[in-house]
PDB file of C-alpha atoms in Angstrom:
ATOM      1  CA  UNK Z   1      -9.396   8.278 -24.010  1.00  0.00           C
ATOM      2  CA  UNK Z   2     -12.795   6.790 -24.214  1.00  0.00           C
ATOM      3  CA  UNK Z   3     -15.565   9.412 -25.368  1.00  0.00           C
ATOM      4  CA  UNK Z   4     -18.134  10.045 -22.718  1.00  0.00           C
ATOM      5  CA  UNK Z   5     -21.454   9.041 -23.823  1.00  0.00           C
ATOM      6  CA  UNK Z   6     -23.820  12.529 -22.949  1.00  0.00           C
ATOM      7  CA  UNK Z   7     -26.675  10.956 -21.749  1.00  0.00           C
ATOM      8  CA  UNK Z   8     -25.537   8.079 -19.797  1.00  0.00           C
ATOM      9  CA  UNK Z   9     -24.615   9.069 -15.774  1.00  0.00           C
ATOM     10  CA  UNK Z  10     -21.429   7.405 -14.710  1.00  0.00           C
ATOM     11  CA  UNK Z  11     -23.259   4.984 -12.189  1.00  0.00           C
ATOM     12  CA  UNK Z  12     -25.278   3.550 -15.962  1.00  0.00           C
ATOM     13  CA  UNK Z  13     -21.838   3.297 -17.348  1.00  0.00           C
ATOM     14  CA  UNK Z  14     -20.282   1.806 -14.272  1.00  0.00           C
ATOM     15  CA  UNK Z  15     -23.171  -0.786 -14.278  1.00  0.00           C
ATOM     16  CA  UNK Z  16     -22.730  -1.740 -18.358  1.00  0.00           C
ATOM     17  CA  UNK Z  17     -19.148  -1.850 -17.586  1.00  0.00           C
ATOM     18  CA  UNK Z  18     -19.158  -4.819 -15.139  1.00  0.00           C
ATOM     19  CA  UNK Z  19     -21.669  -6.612 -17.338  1.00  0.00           C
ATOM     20  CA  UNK Z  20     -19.738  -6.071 -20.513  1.00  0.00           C
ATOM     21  CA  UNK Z  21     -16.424  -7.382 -18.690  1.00  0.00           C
ATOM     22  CA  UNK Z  22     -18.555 -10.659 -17.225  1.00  0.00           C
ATOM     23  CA  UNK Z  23     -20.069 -11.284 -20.766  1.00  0.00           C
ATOM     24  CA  UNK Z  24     -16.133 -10.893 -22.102  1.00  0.00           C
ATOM     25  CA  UNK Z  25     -14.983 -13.309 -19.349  1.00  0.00           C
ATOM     26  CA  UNK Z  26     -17.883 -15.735 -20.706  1.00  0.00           C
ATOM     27  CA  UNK Z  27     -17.468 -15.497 -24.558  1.00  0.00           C
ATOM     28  CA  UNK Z  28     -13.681 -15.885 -23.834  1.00  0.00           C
ATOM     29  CA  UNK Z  29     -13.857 -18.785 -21.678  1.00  0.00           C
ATOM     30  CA  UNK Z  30     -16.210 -20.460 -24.538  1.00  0.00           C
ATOM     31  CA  UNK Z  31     -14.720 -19.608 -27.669  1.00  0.00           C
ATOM     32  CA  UNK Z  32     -10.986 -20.382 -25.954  1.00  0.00           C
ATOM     33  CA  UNK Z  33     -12.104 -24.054 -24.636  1.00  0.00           C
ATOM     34  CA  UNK Z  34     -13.551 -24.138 -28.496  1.00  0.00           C
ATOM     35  CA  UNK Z  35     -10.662 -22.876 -30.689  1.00  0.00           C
ATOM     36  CA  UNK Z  36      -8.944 -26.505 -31.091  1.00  0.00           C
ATOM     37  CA  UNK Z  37     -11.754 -28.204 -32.437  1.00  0.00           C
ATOM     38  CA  UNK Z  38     -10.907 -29.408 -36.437  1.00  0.00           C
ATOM     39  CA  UNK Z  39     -13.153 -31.258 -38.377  1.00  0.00           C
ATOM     40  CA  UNK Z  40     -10.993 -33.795 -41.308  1.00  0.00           C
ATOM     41  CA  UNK Z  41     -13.192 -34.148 -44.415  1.00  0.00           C
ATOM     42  CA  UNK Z  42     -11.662 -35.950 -47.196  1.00  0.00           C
ATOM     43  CA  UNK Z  43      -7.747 -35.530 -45.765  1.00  0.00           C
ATOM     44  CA  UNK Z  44      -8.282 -32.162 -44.864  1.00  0.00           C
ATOM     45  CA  UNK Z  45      -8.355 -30.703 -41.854  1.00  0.00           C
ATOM     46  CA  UNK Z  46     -11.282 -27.655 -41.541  1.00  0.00           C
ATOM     47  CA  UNK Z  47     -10.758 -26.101 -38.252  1.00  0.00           C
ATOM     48  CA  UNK Z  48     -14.202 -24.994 -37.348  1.00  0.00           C
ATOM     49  CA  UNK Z  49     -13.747 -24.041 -33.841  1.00  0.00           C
ATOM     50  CA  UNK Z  50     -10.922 -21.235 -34.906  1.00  0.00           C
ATOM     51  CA  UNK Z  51     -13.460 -20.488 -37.495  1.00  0.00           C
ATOM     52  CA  UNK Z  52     -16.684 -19.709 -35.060  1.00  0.00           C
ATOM     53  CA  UNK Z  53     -14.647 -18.518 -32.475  1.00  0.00           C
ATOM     54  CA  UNK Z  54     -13.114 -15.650 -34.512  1.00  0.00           C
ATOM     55  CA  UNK Z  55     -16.392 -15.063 -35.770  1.00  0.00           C
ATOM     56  CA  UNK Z  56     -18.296 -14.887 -32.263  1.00  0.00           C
ATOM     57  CA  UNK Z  57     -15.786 -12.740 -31.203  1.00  0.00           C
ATOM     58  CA  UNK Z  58     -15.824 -10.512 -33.862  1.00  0.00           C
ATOM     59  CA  UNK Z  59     -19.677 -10.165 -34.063  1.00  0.00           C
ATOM     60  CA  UNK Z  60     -19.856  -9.711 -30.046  1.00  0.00           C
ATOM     61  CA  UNK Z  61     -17.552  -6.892 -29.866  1.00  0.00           C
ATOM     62  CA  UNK Z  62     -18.876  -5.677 -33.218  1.00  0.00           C
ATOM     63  CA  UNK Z  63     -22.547  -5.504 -32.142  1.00  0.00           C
ATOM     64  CA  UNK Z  64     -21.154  -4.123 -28.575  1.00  0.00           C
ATOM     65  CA  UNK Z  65     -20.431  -1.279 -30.550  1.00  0.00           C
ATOM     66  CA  UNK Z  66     -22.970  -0.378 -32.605  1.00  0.00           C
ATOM     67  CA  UNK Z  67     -25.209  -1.202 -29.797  1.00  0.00           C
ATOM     68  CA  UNK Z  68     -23.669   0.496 -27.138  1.00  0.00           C
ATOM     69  CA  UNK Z  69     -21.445   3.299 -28.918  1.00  0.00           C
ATOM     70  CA  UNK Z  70     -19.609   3.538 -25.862  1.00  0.00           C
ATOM     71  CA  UNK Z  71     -15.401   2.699 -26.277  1.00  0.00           C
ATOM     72  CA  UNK Z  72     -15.393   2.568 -22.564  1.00  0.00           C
ATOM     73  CA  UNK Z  73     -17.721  -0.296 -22.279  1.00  0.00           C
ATOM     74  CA  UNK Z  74     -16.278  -2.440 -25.499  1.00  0.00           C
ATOM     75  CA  UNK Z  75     -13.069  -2.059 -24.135  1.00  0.00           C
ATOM     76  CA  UNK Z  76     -13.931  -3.965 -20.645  1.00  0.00           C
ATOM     77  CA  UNK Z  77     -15.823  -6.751 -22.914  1.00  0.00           C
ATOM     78  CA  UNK Z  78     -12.441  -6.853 -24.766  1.00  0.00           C
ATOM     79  CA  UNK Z  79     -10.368  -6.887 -21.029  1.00  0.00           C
ATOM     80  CA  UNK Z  80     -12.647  -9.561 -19.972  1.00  0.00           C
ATOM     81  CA  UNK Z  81     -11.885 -11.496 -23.206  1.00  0.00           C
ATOM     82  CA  UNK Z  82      -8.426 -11.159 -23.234  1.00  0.00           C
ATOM     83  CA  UNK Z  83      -7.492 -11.938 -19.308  1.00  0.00           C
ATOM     84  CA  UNK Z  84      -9.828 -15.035 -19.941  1.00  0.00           C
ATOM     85  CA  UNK Z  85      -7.553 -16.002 -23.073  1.00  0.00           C
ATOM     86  CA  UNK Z  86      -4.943 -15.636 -20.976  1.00  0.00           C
ATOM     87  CA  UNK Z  87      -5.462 -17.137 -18.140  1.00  0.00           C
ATOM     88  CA  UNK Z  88      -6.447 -20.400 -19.739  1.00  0.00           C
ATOM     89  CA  UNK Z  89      -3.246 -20.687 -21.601  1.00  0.00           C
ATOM     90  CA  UNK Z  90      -1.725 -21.119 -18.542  1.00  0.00           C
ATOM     91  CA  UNK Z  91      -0.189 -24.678 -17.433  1.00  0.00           C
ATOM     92  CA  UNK Z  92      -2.840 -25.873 -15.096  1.00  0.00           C
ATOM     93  CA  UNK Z  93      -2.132 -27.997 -11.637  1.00  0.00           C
ATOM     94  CA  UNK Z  94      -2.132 -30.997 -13.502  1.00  0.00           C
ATOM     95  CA  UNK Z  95       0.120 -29.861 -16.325  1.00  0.00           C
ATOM     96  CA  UNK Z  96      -2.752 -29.994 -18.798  1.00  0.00           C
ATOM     97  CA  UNK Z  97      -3.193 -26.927 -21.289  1.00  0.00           C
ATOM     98  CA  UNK Z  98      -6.248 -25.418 -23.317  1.00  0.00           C
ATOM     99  CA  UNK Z  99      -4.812 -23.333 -25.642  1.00  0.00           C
ATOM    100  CA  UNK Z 100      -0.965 -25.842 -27.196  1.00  0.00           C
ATOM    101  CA  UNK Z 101       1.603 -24.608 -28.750  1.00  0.00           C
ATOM    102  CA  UNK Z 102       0.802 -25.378 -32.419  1.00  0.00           C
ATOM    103  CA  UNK Z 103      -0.379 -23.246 -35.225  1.00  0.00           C
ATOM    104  CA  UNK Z 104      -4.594 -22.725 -33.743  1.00  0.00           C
ATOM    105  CA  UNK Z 105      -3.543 -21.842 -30.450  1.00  0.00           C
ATOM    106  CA  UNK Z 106      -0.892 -19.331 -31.906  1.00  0.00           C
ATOM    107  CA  UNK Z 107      -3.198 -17.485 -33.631  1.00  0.00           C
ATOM    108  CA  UNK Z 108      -5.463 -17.658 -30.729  1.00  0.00           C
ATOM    109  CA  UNK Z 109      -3.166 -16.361 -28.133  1.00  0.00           C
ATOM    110  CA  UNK Z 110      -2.679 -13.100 -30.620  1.00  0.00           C
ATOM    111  CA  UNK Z 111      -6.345 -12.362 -32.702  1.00  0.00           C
ATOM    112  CA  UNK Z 112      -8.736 -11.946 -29.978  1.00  0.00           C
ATOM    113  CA  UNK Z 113      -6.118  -9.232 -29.127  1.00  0.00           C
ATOM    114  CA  UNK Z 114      -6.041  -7.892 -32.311  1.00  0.00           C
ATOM    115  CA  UNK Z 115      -9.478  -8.065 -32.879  1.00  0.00           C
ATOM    116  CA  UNK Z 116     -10.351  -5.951 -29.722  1.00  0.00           C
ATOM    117  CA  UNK Z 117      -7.924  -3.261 -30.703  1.00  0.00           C
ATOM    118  CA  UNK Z 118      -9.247  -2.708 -33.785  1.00  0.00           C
ATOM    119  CA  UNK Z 119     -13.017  -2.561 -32.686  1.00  0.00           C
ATOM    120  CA  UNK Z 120     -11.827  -0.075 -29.986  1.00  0.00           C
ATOM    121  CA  UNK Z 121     -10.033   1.840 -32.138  1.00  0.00           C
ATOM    122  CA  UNK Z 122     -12.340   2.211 -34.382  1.00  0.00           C
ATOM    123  CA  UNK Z 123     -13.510   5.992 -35.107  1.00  0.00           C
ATOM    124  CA  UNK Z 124     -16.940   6.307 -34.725  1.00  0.00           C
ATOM    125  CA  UNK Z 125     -18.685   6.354 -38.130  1.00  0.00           C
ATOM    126  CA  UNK Z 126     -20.630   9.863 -38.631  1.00  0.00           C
ATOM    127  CA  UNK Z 127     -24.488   9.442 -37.972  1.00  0.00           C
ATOM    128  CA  UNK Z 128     -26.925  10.098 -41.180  1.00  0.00           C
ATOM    129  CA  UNK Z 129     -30.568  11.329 -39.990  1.00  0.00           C
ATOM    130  CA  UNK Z 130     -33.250   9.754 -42.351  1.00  0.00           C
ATOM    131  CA  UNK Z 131     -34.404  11.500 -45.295  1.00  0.00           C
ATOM    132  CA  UNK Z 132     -30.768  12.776 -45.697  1.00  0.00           C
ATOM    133  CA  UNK Z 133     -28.611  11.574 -48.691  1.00  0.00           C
ATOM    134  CA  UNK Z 134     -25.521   9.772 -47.944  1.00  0.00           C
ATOM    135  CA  UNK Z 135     -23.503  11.234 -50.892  1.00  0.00           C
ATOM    136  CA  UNK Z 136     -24.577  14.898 -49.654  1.00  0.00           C
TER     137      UNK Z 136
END
C-alpha cells in the first residue's frame, strides 16, 4: 500500500494525482510515437528513439520520486504511462500500428512496465540530516 505522505491533505494528493496521471498519459504518448526511430551510421543501425525514450522515462518517474516521495502519486504517472503504451499498440481504424511487432516495439510493450514497477517498488532510501556522517 502506498505510504501516506504526513503533511499532504488528501484533496493535495488527489490534485498531484490527476496531474501526475495527465503528465504519464503525455510522456507515454511521446516517447511511444518515438520508440521506432533508428538512426544507420556506417551499416549499423543505432536506435535512438528506444534509447531516449527509456531514458525519459526513467528520469521522469525517477525525479517523480525524489521530488514527490509519494508512491501513490508515481504510481498514477506510471498508470498514465502504461494505458497510453497500451492503447497505442492497438490496431487503429485504418489498420495502421505505432508500436510493430519486431524487436523495438517488443521491448517497448514490456520496459515502461518494468521500469514503473521498479521505481514504485522502490523502498524509500533513509534521509541523512546535514552535518551527519553517512557511515555513522
Amino acid at each position: 500500500m502506498p505510504e501516506q505522505h504526513p503533511t499532504r491533505p488528501w484533496s493535495t494528493r488527489l490534485l498531484l494525482c490527476l496531474g501526475a496521471l495527465f503528465m504519464g498519459l503525455l510522456v507515454g504518448s511521446i516517447t511511444t510515437v518515438a520508440h521506432q526511430n533508428v538512426l544507420t551510421v556506417w551499416g549499423i543501425d543505432i536506435p535512438w528513439g528506444m534509447i531516449l525514450s527509456l531514458i525519459v522515462l526513467i528520469g521522469f518517474l525517477v525525479g517523480l520520486r525524489m521530488v514527490v516521495q509519494d508512491r501513490l502519486i508515481v504510481l498514477c504517472a506510471a498508470l498514465g504511462i502504461i494505458g497510453m503504451v497500451f492503447l497505442l499498440s492497438l490496431r487503429s481504424v485504418g489498420g495502421s500500428v505505432l508500436v510493430p511487432n519486431n524487436l523495438l516495439g517488443t521491448i517497448w510493450a514490456v520496459a515502461p512496465t518494468l521500469i514503473a514497477i521498479v521505481v514504485v517498488a522502490w523502498p524509500k532510501l533513509p534521509e541523512h540530516r546535514r552535518g551527519e556522517s553517512i557511515s555513522s
